[in-house]
Amino acid sequence: MFDIGVNLTSTQFAPDHDKVVKRAREAGVTGMLITGTNALESQQAQWLAERQPDFCWSTAGVHPHHASEWSNETASTLRCLAERPQVVAIGECGLDFNRNLAAHDQQEYAFDAQLALAAELNMPVFLHCREVHYRFAAVLAPWLSKLPGAVVHCFTGTRDELEACLAMGLSIGITGWVCDERRGMALREMLPLIPADRLLLETDAPYLLPRDMHPRPTSRRNEPCLLPHIVQQVAKWRGEEQDALAAQVDRNARALFRLV
C-alpha cells in the first residue's frame, strides 16, 4: 500500500522524520510521496525523499494558499527540483476558494503556470481543489491532453464533481476524511463509483487522523503508519479484500508517478 500524500516537511514531524518512516515501513506501507507546498518545502521534501531511496519520493509545487509567492524564481526552483530523480510530480497545485489565503486571480495564475511547467516537463500533477470545482476544471481542461497523468489529492467533493473528475481522466486520492462520521459519509457512499485503477489512498499526515480508530491514538497527529486502517475501511466500504486493495493502490501509484 502506497501513501501518496505525506506532509513530512511539517514542523510536527521535525523531531522524528526517520522514526515516522520506520513506523510506516513496519506497518506495511510500501512507499510514500512527500508533498511540496511551496518552493522551500519542495526543496525540503526532495531532501527528505533522498534520504529514503526507493521508499520515498516527492512533489514540487506551490499550494494555492501560497499562490501569492509565485514568481519566475519559484518556477526556476521547481524546474531544477524536477530534474532530481526523487521528484516525480508537479504540485501540490490547484485552487482553494474555501480559506482564500491568496487572491483568486493569483491562485489561477499560479495553477496555470504549474500546469504549463508539468506539460513542458512531461510530469504528472498532484492537484488540490476545494469548493471551486467549476474554475478548477476550467483552468485544468486545456492542459489535460498535454499531461501524462493527474490525481485530485484528498478528494472531498460532490458526486457530480467526482463524475466530472473521472470523465476528465483524473485519478482520485482518498484520505481518512472518509472515516469521519460527521463529514465523510457522502464520500463513503461514493467509493464504489471510483474505478479500481483510478483509486489512490493517502493519509495527508499529520492531518486528517481517522476518527473511527478503536482504540483512538493518544496523539492527534496522523502518520503514514495508519494508512492500513484507511485501506481496511475503504476495502470494506467498496466490498473488496483488504490485501487486494492494498496491492491495487500500490500499482496505481507506481504507474501514475512512473516508479515501475
PDB file of C-alpha atoms in Angstrom:
ATOM      1  CA  MET A   1       0.000   0.000   0.000  1.00  0.00           C
ATOM      2  CA  PHE A   2       1.402   3.358  -1.115  1.00  0.00           C
ATOM      3  CA  ASP A   3       0.717   6.647   0.717  1.00  0.00           C
ATOM      4  CA  ILE A   4       0.535   9.356  -1.959  1.00  0.00           C
ATOM      5  CA  GLY A   5       0.147  12.302   0.448  1.00  0.00           C
ATOM      6  CA  VAL A   6       2.503  12.815   3.398  1.00  0.00           C
ATOM      7  CA  ASN A   7       3.365  16.291   4.655  1.00  0.00           C
ATOM      8  CA  LEU A   8       6.659  15.142   6.122  1.00  0.00           C
ATOM      9  CA  THR A   9       8.032  18.700   5.974  1.00  0.00           C
ATOM     10  CA  SER A  10       5.508  19.742   8.635  1.00  0.00           C
ATOM     11  CA  THR A  11       7.054  21.043  11.844  1.00  0.00           C
ATOM     12  CA  GLN A  12       5.020  18.350  13.633  1.00  0.00           C
ATOM     13  CA  PHE A  13       7.426  15.786  12.169  1.00  0.00           C
ATOM     14  CA  ALA A  14      10.623  17.776  12.754  1.00  0.00           C
ATOM     15  CA  PRO A  15      11.733  15.776  15.817  1.00  0.00           C
ATOM     16  CA  ASP A  16      11.319  12.300  14.325  1.00  0.00           C
ATOM     17  CA  HIS A  17      11.327  12.119  10.494  1.00  0.00           C
ATOM     18  CA  ASP A  18      13.261   8.854  10.408  1.00  0.00           C
ATOM     19  CA  LYS A  19      11.109   7.200  13.073  1.00  0.00           C
ATOM     20  CA  VAL A  20       7.940   8.159  11.180  1.00  0.00           C
ATOM     21  CA  VAL A  21       9.280   6.489   8.039  1.00  0.00           C
ATOM     22  CA  LYS A  22      10.425   3.449  10.033  1.00  0.00           C
ATOM     23  CA  ARG A  23       6.975   3.007  11.585  1.00  0.00           C
ATOM     24  CA  ALA A  24       5.395   3.260   8.146  1.00  0.00           C
ATOM     25  CA  ARG A  25       7.654   0.510   6.781  1.00  0.00           C
ATOM     26  CA  GLU A  26       6.902  -1.701   9.770  1.00  0.00           C
ATOM     27  CA  ALA A  27       3.151  -1.172   9.254  1.00  0.00           C
ATOM     28  CA  GLY A  28       3.381  -2.489   5.695  1.00  0.00           C
ATOM     29  CA  VAL A  29       3.441   0.786   3.767  1.00  0.00           C
ATOM     30  CA  THR A  30       5.363   0.168   0.522  1.00  0.00           C
ATOM     31  CA  GLY A  31       6.106   3.744  -0.491  1.00  0.00           C
ATOM     32  CA  MET A  32       5.423   7.392   0.349  1.00  0.00           C
ATOM     33  CA  LEU A  33       5.069  10.578  -1.653  1.00  0.00           C
ATOM     34  CA  ILE A  34       6.177  13.645   0.317  1.00  0.00           C
ATOM     35  CA  THR A  35       4.202  16.754  -0.577  1.00  0.00           C
ATOM     36  CA  GLY A  36       5.820  20.033  -1.608  1.00  0.00           C
ATOM     37  CA  THR A  37       3.613  23.079  -0.971  1.00  0.00           C
ATOM     38  CA  ASN A  38       5.937  25.997  -1.758  1.00  0.00           C
ATOM     39  CA  ALA A  39       9.468  26.464  -3.061  1.00  0.00           C
ATOM     40  CA  LEU A  40      11.182  25.942   0.296  1.00  0.00           C
ATOM     41  CA  GLU A  41       9.089  22.967   1.378  1.00  0.00           C
ATOM     42  CA  SER A  42       9.507  21.396  -2.067  1.00  0.00           C
ATOM     43  CA  GLN A  43      13.256  21.564  -1.535  1.00  0.00           C
ATOM     44  CA  GLN A  44      12.859  20.073   1.940  1.00  0.00           C
ATOM     45  CA  ALA A  45      10.592  17.331   0.573  1.00  0.00           C
ATOM     46  CA  GLN A  46      13.176  16.382  -2.060  1.00  0.00           C
ATOM     47  CA  TRP A  47      15.903  16.259   0.588  1.00  0.00           C
ATOM     48  CA  LEU A  48      13.805  14.037   2.859  1.00  0.00           C
ATOM     49  CA  ALA A  49      12.965  11.713  -0.041  1.00  0.00           C
ATOM     50  CA  GLU A  50      16.630  11.475  -0.992  1.00  0.00           C
ATOM     51  CA  ARG A  51      17.365  10.105   2.486  1.00  0.00           C
ATOM     52  CA  GLN A  52      14.957   7.194   1.933  1.00  0.00           C
ATOM     53  CA  PRO A  53      15.813   5.855  -1.544  1.00  0.00           C
ATOM     54  CA  ASP A  54      13.322   3.513  -3.212  1.00  0.00           C
ATOM     55  CA  PHE A  55      10.758   4.187  -0.489  1.00  0.00           C
ATOM     56  CA  CYS A  56      10.143   7.956  -0.522  1.00  0.00           C
ATOM     57  CA  TRP A  57       9.597  10.319  -3.431  1.00  0.00           C
ATOM     58  CA  SER A  58       8.382  13.912  -3.510  1.00  0.00           C
ATOM     59  CA  THR A  59       6.419  16.542  -5.378  1.00  0.00           C
ATOM     60  CA  ALA A  60       7.500  20.084  -6.230  1.00  0.00           C
ATOM     61  CA  GLY A  61       4.880  22.774  -6.343  1.00  0.00           C
ATOM     62  CA  VAL A  62       3.041  25.733  -4.853  1.00  0.00           C
ATOM     63  CA  HIS A  63      -0.185  25.141  -2.941  1.00  0.00           C
ATOM     64  CA  PRO A  64      -2.984  27.645  -3.658  1.00  0.00           C
ATOM     65  CA  HIS A  65      -2.558  29.026  -0.142  1.00  0.00           C
ATOM     66  CA  HIS A  66       0.928  30.144  -1.234  1.00  0.00           C
ATOM     67  CA  ALA A  67      -0.057  31.355  -4.699  1.00  0.00           C
ATOM     68  CA  SER A  68       0.953  34.934  -3.903  1.00  0.00           C
ATOM     69  CA  GLU A  69       4.553  33.672  -3.627  1.00  0.00           C
ATOM     70  CA  TRP A  70       4.651  32.563  -7.281  1.00  0.00           C
ATOM     71  CA  SER A  71       7.456  34.172  -9.291  1.00  0.00           C
ATOM     72  CA  ASN A  72       9.930  33.428 -12.060  1.00  0.00           C
ATOM     73  CA  GLU A  73      12.379  32.419  -9.340  1.00  0.00           C
ATOM     74  CA  THR A  74       9.843  29.954  -7.941  1.00  0.00           C
ATOM     75  CA  ALA A  75       9.313  28.443 -11.384  1.00  0.00           C
ATOM     76  CA  SER A  76      13.086  28.103 -11.800  1.00  0.00           C
ATOM     77  CA  THR A  77      13.384  26.373  -8.407  1.00  0.00           C
ATOM     78  CA  LEU A  78      10.657  23.880  -9.281  1.00  0.00           C
ATOM     79  CA  ARG A  79      12.193  23.214 -12.702  1.00  0.00           C
ATOM     80  CA  CYS A  80      15.555  22.447 -11.088  1.00  0.00           C
ATOM     81  CA  LEU A  81      13.951  20.207  -8.477  1.00  0.00           C
ATOM     82  CA  ALA A  82      12.094  18.302 -11.192  1.00  0.00           C
ATOM     83  CA  GLU A  83      15.458  17.172 -12.560  1.00  0.00           C
ATOM     84  CA  ARG A  84      16.110  15.204  -9.382  1.00  0.00           C
ATOM     85  CA  PRO A  85      15.100  11.536  -9.502  1.00  0.00           C
ATOM     86  CA  GLN A  86      13.140  11.779  -6.252  1.00  0.00           C
ATOM     87  CA  VAL A  87      10.752  14.413  -7.657  1.00  0.00           C
ATOM     88  CA  VAL A  88       8.006  12.632  -9.579  1.00  0.00           C
ATOM     89  CA  ALA A  89       5.150  15.156  -9.842  1.00  0.00           C
ATOM     90  CA  ILE A  90       4.397  18.870 -10.004  1.00  0.00           C
ATOM     91  CA  GLY A  91       2.205  20.107  -7.167  1.00  0.00           C
ATOM     92  CA  GLU A  92       0.518  20.407  -4.792  1.00  0.00           C
ATOM     93  CA  CYS A  93      -1.179  22.888  -7.086  1.00  0.00           C
ATOM     94  CA  GLY A  94      -4.744  23.934  -7.735  1.00  0.00           C
ATOM     95  CA  LEU A  95      -7.416  26.195  -6.297  1.00  0.00           C
ATOM     96  CA  ASP A  96      -8.874  26.701  -2.826  1.00  0.00           C
ATOM     97  CA  PHE A  97     -11.791  29.114  -2.526  1.00  0.00           C
ATOM     98  CA  ASN A  98     -12.631  27.852   0.960  1.00  0.00           C
ATOM     99  CA  ARG A  99      -9.937  29.530   3.022  1.00  0.00           C
ATOM    100  CA  ASN A 100      -8.956  32.115   0.382  1.00  0.00           C
ATOM    101  CA  LEU A 101      -5.437  32.618   1.707  1.00  0.00           C
ATOM    102  CA  ALA A 102      -4.464  34.016  -1.691  1.00  0.00           C
ATOM    103  CA  ALA A 103      -6.491  36.086  -4.119  1.00  0.00           C
ATOM    104  CA  HIS A 104      -8.452  34.105  -6.690  1.00  0.00           C
ATOM    105  CA  ASP A 105      -6.588  35.580  -9.641  1.00  0.00           C
ATOM    106  CA  GLN A 106      -3.248  34.767  -8.018  1.00  0.00           C
ATOM    107  CA  GLN A 107      -4.374  31.198  -7.417  1.00  0.00           C
ATOM    108  CA  GLU A 108      -5.452  30.739 -11.019  1.00  0.00           C
ATOM    109  CA  TYR A 109      -2.245  32.259 -12.366  1.00  0.00           C
ATOM    110  CA  ALA A 110      -0.012  30.028 -10.224  1.00  0.00           C
ATOM    111  CA  PHE A 111      -2.115  26.957 -11.042  1.00  0.00           C
ATOM    112  CA  ASP A 112      -1.962  27.585 -14.785  1.00  0.00           C
ATOM    113  CA  ALA A 113       1.776  28.237 -14.614  1.00  0.00           C
ATOM    114  CA  GLN A 114       2.391  24.933 -12.839  1.00  0.00           C
ATOM    115  CA  LEU A 115       0.259  23.031 -15.340  1.00  0.00           C
ATOM    116  CA  ALA A 116       2.343  24.604 -18.109  1.00  0.00           C
ATOM    117  CA  LEU A 117       5.520  23.547 -16.326  1.00  0.00           C
ATOM    118  CA  ALA A 118       4.254  19.986 -15.867  1.00  0.00           C
ATOM    119  CA  ALA A 119       3.327  19.813 -19.549  1.00  0.00           C
ATOM    120  CA  GLU A 120       6.754  21.149 -20.553  1.00  0.00           C
ATOM    121  CA  LEU A 121       8.497  18.572 -18.365  1.00  0.00           C
ATOM    122  CA  ASN A 122       6.036  15.745 -19.173  1.00  0.00           C
ATOM    123  CA  MET A 123       5.291  15.185 -15.486  1.00  0.00           C
ATOM    124  CA  PRO A 124       2.074  14.186 -13.701  1.00  0.00           C
ATOM    125  CA  VAL A 125       0.383  16.702 -11.427  1.00  0.00           C
ATOM    126  CA  PHE A 126      -0.717  16.480  -7.800  1.00  0.00           C
ATOM    127  CA  LEU A 127      -3.885  18.560  -7.579  1.00  0.00           C
ATOM    128  CA  HIS A 128      -5.805  20.452  -4.901  1.00  0.00           C
ATOM    129  CA  CYS A 129      -9.424  21.522  -5.319  1.00  0.00           C
ATOM    130  CA  ARG A 130     -11.656  22.810  -2.556  1.00  0.00           C
ATOM    131  CA  GLU A 131     -15.027  24.473  -3.100  1.00  0.00           C
ATOM    132  CA  VAL A 132     -14.154  25.694  -6.587  1.00  0.00           C
ATOM    133  CA  HIS A 133     -14.621  22.781  -8.958  1.00  0.00           C
ATOM    134  CA  TYR A 134     -16.024  24.852 -11.817  1.00  0.00           C
ATOM    135  CA  ARG A 135     -12.949  27.107 -12.031  1.00  0.00           C
ATOM    136  CA  PHE A 136     -10.571  24.240 -11.251  1.00  0.00           C
ATOM    137  CA  ALA A 137     -11.930  22.276 -14.214  1.00  0.00           C
ATOM    138  CA  ALA A 138     -11.838  25.308 -16.490  1.00  0.00           C
ATOM    139  CA  VAL A 139      -8.151  26.000 -15.784  1.00  0.00           C
ATOM    140  CA  LEU A 140      -7.161  22.337 -15.946  1.00  0.00           C
ATOM    141  CA  ALA A 141      -9.066  21.241 -19.061  1.00  0.00           C
ATOM    142  CA  PRO A 142      -6.811  22.839 -21.726  1.00  0.00           C
ATOM    143  CA  TRP A 143      -3.770  21.070 -20.288  1.00  0.00           C
ATOM    144  CA  LEU A 144      -5.115  17.552 -19.852  1.00  0.00           C
ATOM    145  CA  SER A 145      -4.048  16.277 -23.262  1.00  0.00           C
ATOM    146  CA  LYS A 146      -0.520  17.528 -22.580  1.00  0.00           C
ATOM    147  CA  LEU A 147      -0.119  15.849 -19.183  1.00  0.00           C
ATOM    148  CA  PRO A 148       0.890  12.207 -18.568  1.00  0.00           C
ATOM    149  CA  GLY A 149      -1.434  11.914 -15.569  1.00  0.00           C
ATOM    150  CA  ALA A 150      -3.053  13.690 -12.636  1.00  0.00           C
ATOM    151  CA  VAL A 151      -4.555  12.944  -9.236  1.00  0.00           C
ATOM    152  CA  VAL A 152      -7.014  15.046  -7.257  1.00  0.00           C
ATOM    153  CA  HIS A 153      -5.440  14.826  -3.824  1.00  0.00           C
ATOM    154  CA  CYS A 154      -7.778  14.474  -0.814  1.00  0.00           C
ATOM    155  CA  PHE A 155     -10.977  14.470  -2.833  1.00  0.00           C
ATOM    156  CA  THR A 156     -13.963  15.661  -0.755  1.00  0.00           C
ATOM    157  CA  GLY A 157     -16.329  16.901  -3.457  1.00  0.00           C
ATOM    158  CA  THR A 158     -19.835  16.007  -4.534  1.00  0.00           C
ATOM    159  CA  ARG A 159     -20.959  13.097  -6.679  1.00  0.00           C
ATOM    160  CA  ASP A 160     -21.275  15.379  -9.703  1.00  0.00           C
ATOM    161  CA  GLU A 161     -17.737  16.623  -9.116  1.00  0.00           C
ATOM    162  CA  LEU A 162     -16.432  13.080  -8.760  1.00  0.00           C
ATOM    163  CA  GLU A 163     -18.069  12.042 -12.006  1.00  0.00           C
ATOM    164  CA  ALA A 164     -16.650  15.130 -13.725  1.00  0.00           C
ATOM    165  CA  CYS A 165     -13.149  14.357 -12.453  1.00  0.00           C
ATOM    166  CA  LEU A 166     -13.415  10.773 -13.652  1.00  0.00           C
ATOM    167  CA  ALA A 167     -14.687  11.950 -17.041  1.00  0.00           C
ATOM    168  CA  MET A 168     -11.573  14.141 -17.308  1.00  0.00           C
ATOM    169  CA  GLY A 169      -9.417  11.063 -16.729  1.00  0.00           C
ATOM    170  CA  LEU A 170      -8.212  12.074 -13.271  1.00  0.00           C
ATOM    171  CA  SER A 171      -7.202   9.682 -10.512  1.00  0.00           C
ATOM    172  CA  ILE A 172      -8.846  10.191  -7.121  1.00  0.00           C
ATOM    173  CA  GLY A 173      -6.978  10.435  -3.823  1.00  0.00           C
ATOM    174  CA  ILE A 174      -8.943   9.335  -0.752  1.00  0.00           C
ATOM    175  CA  THR A 175      -7.848  10.148   2.806  1.00  0.00           C
ATOM    176  CA  GLY A 176      -9.056   9.430   6.327  1.00  0.00           C
ATOM    177  CA  TRP A 177     -11.742  12.075   5.699  1.00  0.00           C
ATOM    178  CA  VAL A 178     -13.861   9.122   4.620  1.00  0.00           C
ATOM    179  CA  CYS A 179     -13.543   7.700   8.146  1.00  0.00           C
ATOM    180  CA  ASP A 180     -15.213  10.772   9.670  1.00  0.00           C
ATOM    181  CA  GLU A 181     -18.821  10.113  10.676  1.00  0.00           C
ATOM    182  CA  ARG A 182     -19.524  13.866  10.798  1.00  0.00           C
ATOM    183  CA  ARG A 183     -18.481  14.916   7.317  1.00  0.00           C
ATOM    184  CA  GLY A 184     -17.270  11.856   5.417  1.00  0.00           C
ATOM    185  CA  MET A 185     -20.474   9.870   4.924  1.00  0.00           C
ATOM    186  CA  ALA A 186     -21.331  11.213   1.472  1.00  0.00           C
ATOM    187  CA  LEU A 187     -17.840  10.450   0.235  1.00  0.00           C
ATOM    188  CA  ARG A 188     -18.019   6.975   1.771  1.00  0.00           C
ATOM    189  CA  GLU A 189     -21.102   6.216  -0.304  1.00  0.00           C
ATOM    190  CA  MET A 190     -19.269   7.314  -3.469  1.00  0.00           C
ATOM    191  CA  LEU A 191     -16.301   4.984  -3.010  1.00  0.00           C
ATOM    192  CA  PRO A 192     -17.719   2.186  -5.231  1.00  0.00           C
ATOM    193  CA  LEU A 193     -18.021   4.691  -8.102  1.00  0.00           C
ATOM    194  CA  ILE A 194     -14.238   5.074  -8.388  1.00  0.00           C
ATOM    195  CA  PRO A 195     -12.731   2.608 -10.882  1.00  0.00           C
ATOM    196  CA  ALA A 196     -10.157   0.327  -9.275  1.00  0.00           C
ATOM    197  CA  ASP A 197      -7.347   1.601 -11.478  1.00  0.00           C
ATOM    198  CA  ARG A 198      -8.085   5.246 -10.621  1.00  0.00           C
ATOM    199  CA  LEU A 199      -8.154   4.967  -6.825  1.00  0.00           C
ATOM    200  CA  LEU A 200      -5.237   6.183  -4.708  1.00  0.00           C
ATOM    201  CA  LEU A 201      -5.039   6.316  -0.919  1.00  0.00           C
ATOM    202  CA  GLU A 202      -3.262   8.729   1.391  1.00  0.00           C
ATOM    203  CA  THR A 203      -3.050   9.820   4.983  1.00  0.00           C
ATOM    204  CA  ASP A 204      -2.349  13.546   4.388  1.00  0.00           C
ATOM    205  CA  ALA A 205      -0.350  13.187   7.609  1.00  0.00           C
ATOM    206  CA  PRO A 206      -0.066  14.889  10.044  1.00  0.00           C
ATOM    207  CA  TYR A 207      -3.623  15.992   9.246  1.00  0.00           C
ATOM    208  CA  LEU A 208      -6.928  14.076   8.998  1.00  0.00           C
ATOM    209  CA  LEU A 209      -6.373  11.453  11.665  1.00  0.00           C
ATOM    210  CA  PRO A 210      -9.101   8.813  11.066  1.00  0.00           C
ATOM    211  CA  ARG A 211     -11.823   9.335  13.646  1.00  0.00           C
ATOM    212  CA  ASP A 212     -13.084   5.753  13.660  1.00  0.00           C
ATOM    213  CA  MET A 213      -9.982   4.069  15.069  1.00  0.00           C
ATOM    214  CA  HIS A 214     -10.507   1.976  18.201  1.00  0.00           C
ATOM    215  CA  PRO A 215      -8.701   2.491  20.422  1.00  0.00           C
ATOM    216  CA  ARG A 216      -8.004   6.022  19.255  1.00  0.00           C
ATOM    217  CA  PRO A 217      -4.330   7.028  19.104  1.00  0.00           C
ATOM    218  CA  THR A 218      -3.159   9.017  22.109  1.00  0.00           C
ATOM    219  CA  SER A 219      -1.700  11.643  19.775  1.00  0.00           C
ATOM    220  CA  ARG A 220      -3.849  13.682  17.376  1.00  0.00           C
ATOM    221  CA  ARG A 221      -1.020  13.594  14.851  1.00  0.00           C
ATOM    222  CA  ASN A 222      -1.751  11.413  11.854  1.00  0.00           C
ATOM    223  CA  GLU A 223       1.084   9.254  10.497  1.00  0.00           C
ATOM    224  CA  PRO A 224       1.643   7.141   7.381  1.00  0.00           C
ATOM    225  CA  CYS A 225       1.758   4.045   9.602  1.00  0.00           C
ATOM    226  CA  LEU A 226      -2.018   4.477   9.953  1.00  0.00           C
ATOM    227  CA  LEU A 227      -2.596   4.012   6.216  1.00  0.00           C
ATOM    228  CA  PRO A 228      -3.516   0.309   6.765  1.00  0.00           C
ATOM    229  CA  HIS A 229      -6.587   1.470   8.699  1.00  0.00           C
ATOM    230  CA  ILE A 230      -7.731   3.587   5.751  1.00  0.00           C
ATOM    231  CA  VAL A 231      -7.087   0.666   3.392  1.00  0.00           C
ATOM    232  CA  GLN A 232      -9.113  -1.641   5.650  1.00  0.00           C
ATOM    233  CA  GLN A 233     -12.070   0.725   5.837  1.00  0.00           C
ATOM    234  CA  VAL A 234     -12.106   1.652   2.153  1.00  0.00           C
ATOM    235  CA  ALA A 235     -11.913  -2.035   1.210  1.00  0.00           C
ATOM    236  CA  LYS A 236     -14.881  -2.775   3.477  1.00  0.00           C
ATOM    237  CA  TRP A 237     -16.984   0.037   2.033  1.00  0.00           C
ATOM    238  CA  ARG A 238     -16.090  -0.938  -1.554  1.00  0.00           C
ATOM    239  CA  GLY A 239     -16.783  -4.611  -0.874  1.00  0.00           C
ATOM    240  CA  GLU A 240     -13.214  -5.691  -1.655  1.00  0.00           C
ATOM    241  CA  GLU A 241     -10.498  -7.720   0.026  1.00  0.00           C
ATOM    242  CA  GLN A 242      -8.098  -5.578   2.011  1.00  0.00           C
ATOM    243  CA  ASP A 243      -4.923  -7.184   0.631  1.00  0.00           C
ATOM    244  CA  ALA A 244      -6.164  -6.918  -2.937  1.00  0.00           C
ATOM    245  CA  LEU A 245      -6.967  -3.231  -2.499  1.00  0.00           C
ATOM    246  CA  ALA A 246      -3.581  -2.578  -0.878  1.00  0.00           C
ATOM    247  CA  ALA A 247      -1.842  -4.150  -3.865  1.00  0.00           C
ATOM    248  CA  GLN A 248      -4.058  -2.273  -6.341  1.00  0.00           C
ATOM    249  CA  VAL A 249      -3.414   1.186  -4.899  1.00  0.00           C
ATOM    250  CA  ASP A 250       0.315   0.451  -4.814  1.00  0.00           C
ATOM    251  CA  ARG A 251       0.215  -0.436  -8.527  1.00  0.00           C
ATOM    252  CA  ASN A 252      -1.831   2.652  -9.282  1.00  0.00           C
ATOM    253  CA  ALA A 253       0.606   4.979  -7.524  1.00  0.00           C
ATOM    254  CA  ARG A 254       3.642   3.446  -9.172  1.00  0.00           C
ATOM    255  CA  ALA A 255       2.002   3.664 -12.585  1.00  0.00           C
ATOM    256  CA  LEU A 256       0.884   7.289 -12.181  1.00  0.00           C
ATOM    257  CA  PHE A 257       4.221   8.503 -10.834  1.00  0.00           C
ATOM    258  CA  ARG A 258       6.196   6.192 -13.156  1.00  0.00           C
ATOM    259  CA  LEU A 259       8.022   4.316 -10.445  1.00  0.00           C
ATOM    260  CA  VAL A 260       7.840   0.976 -12.296  1.00  0.00           C
TER     261      VAL A 260
END
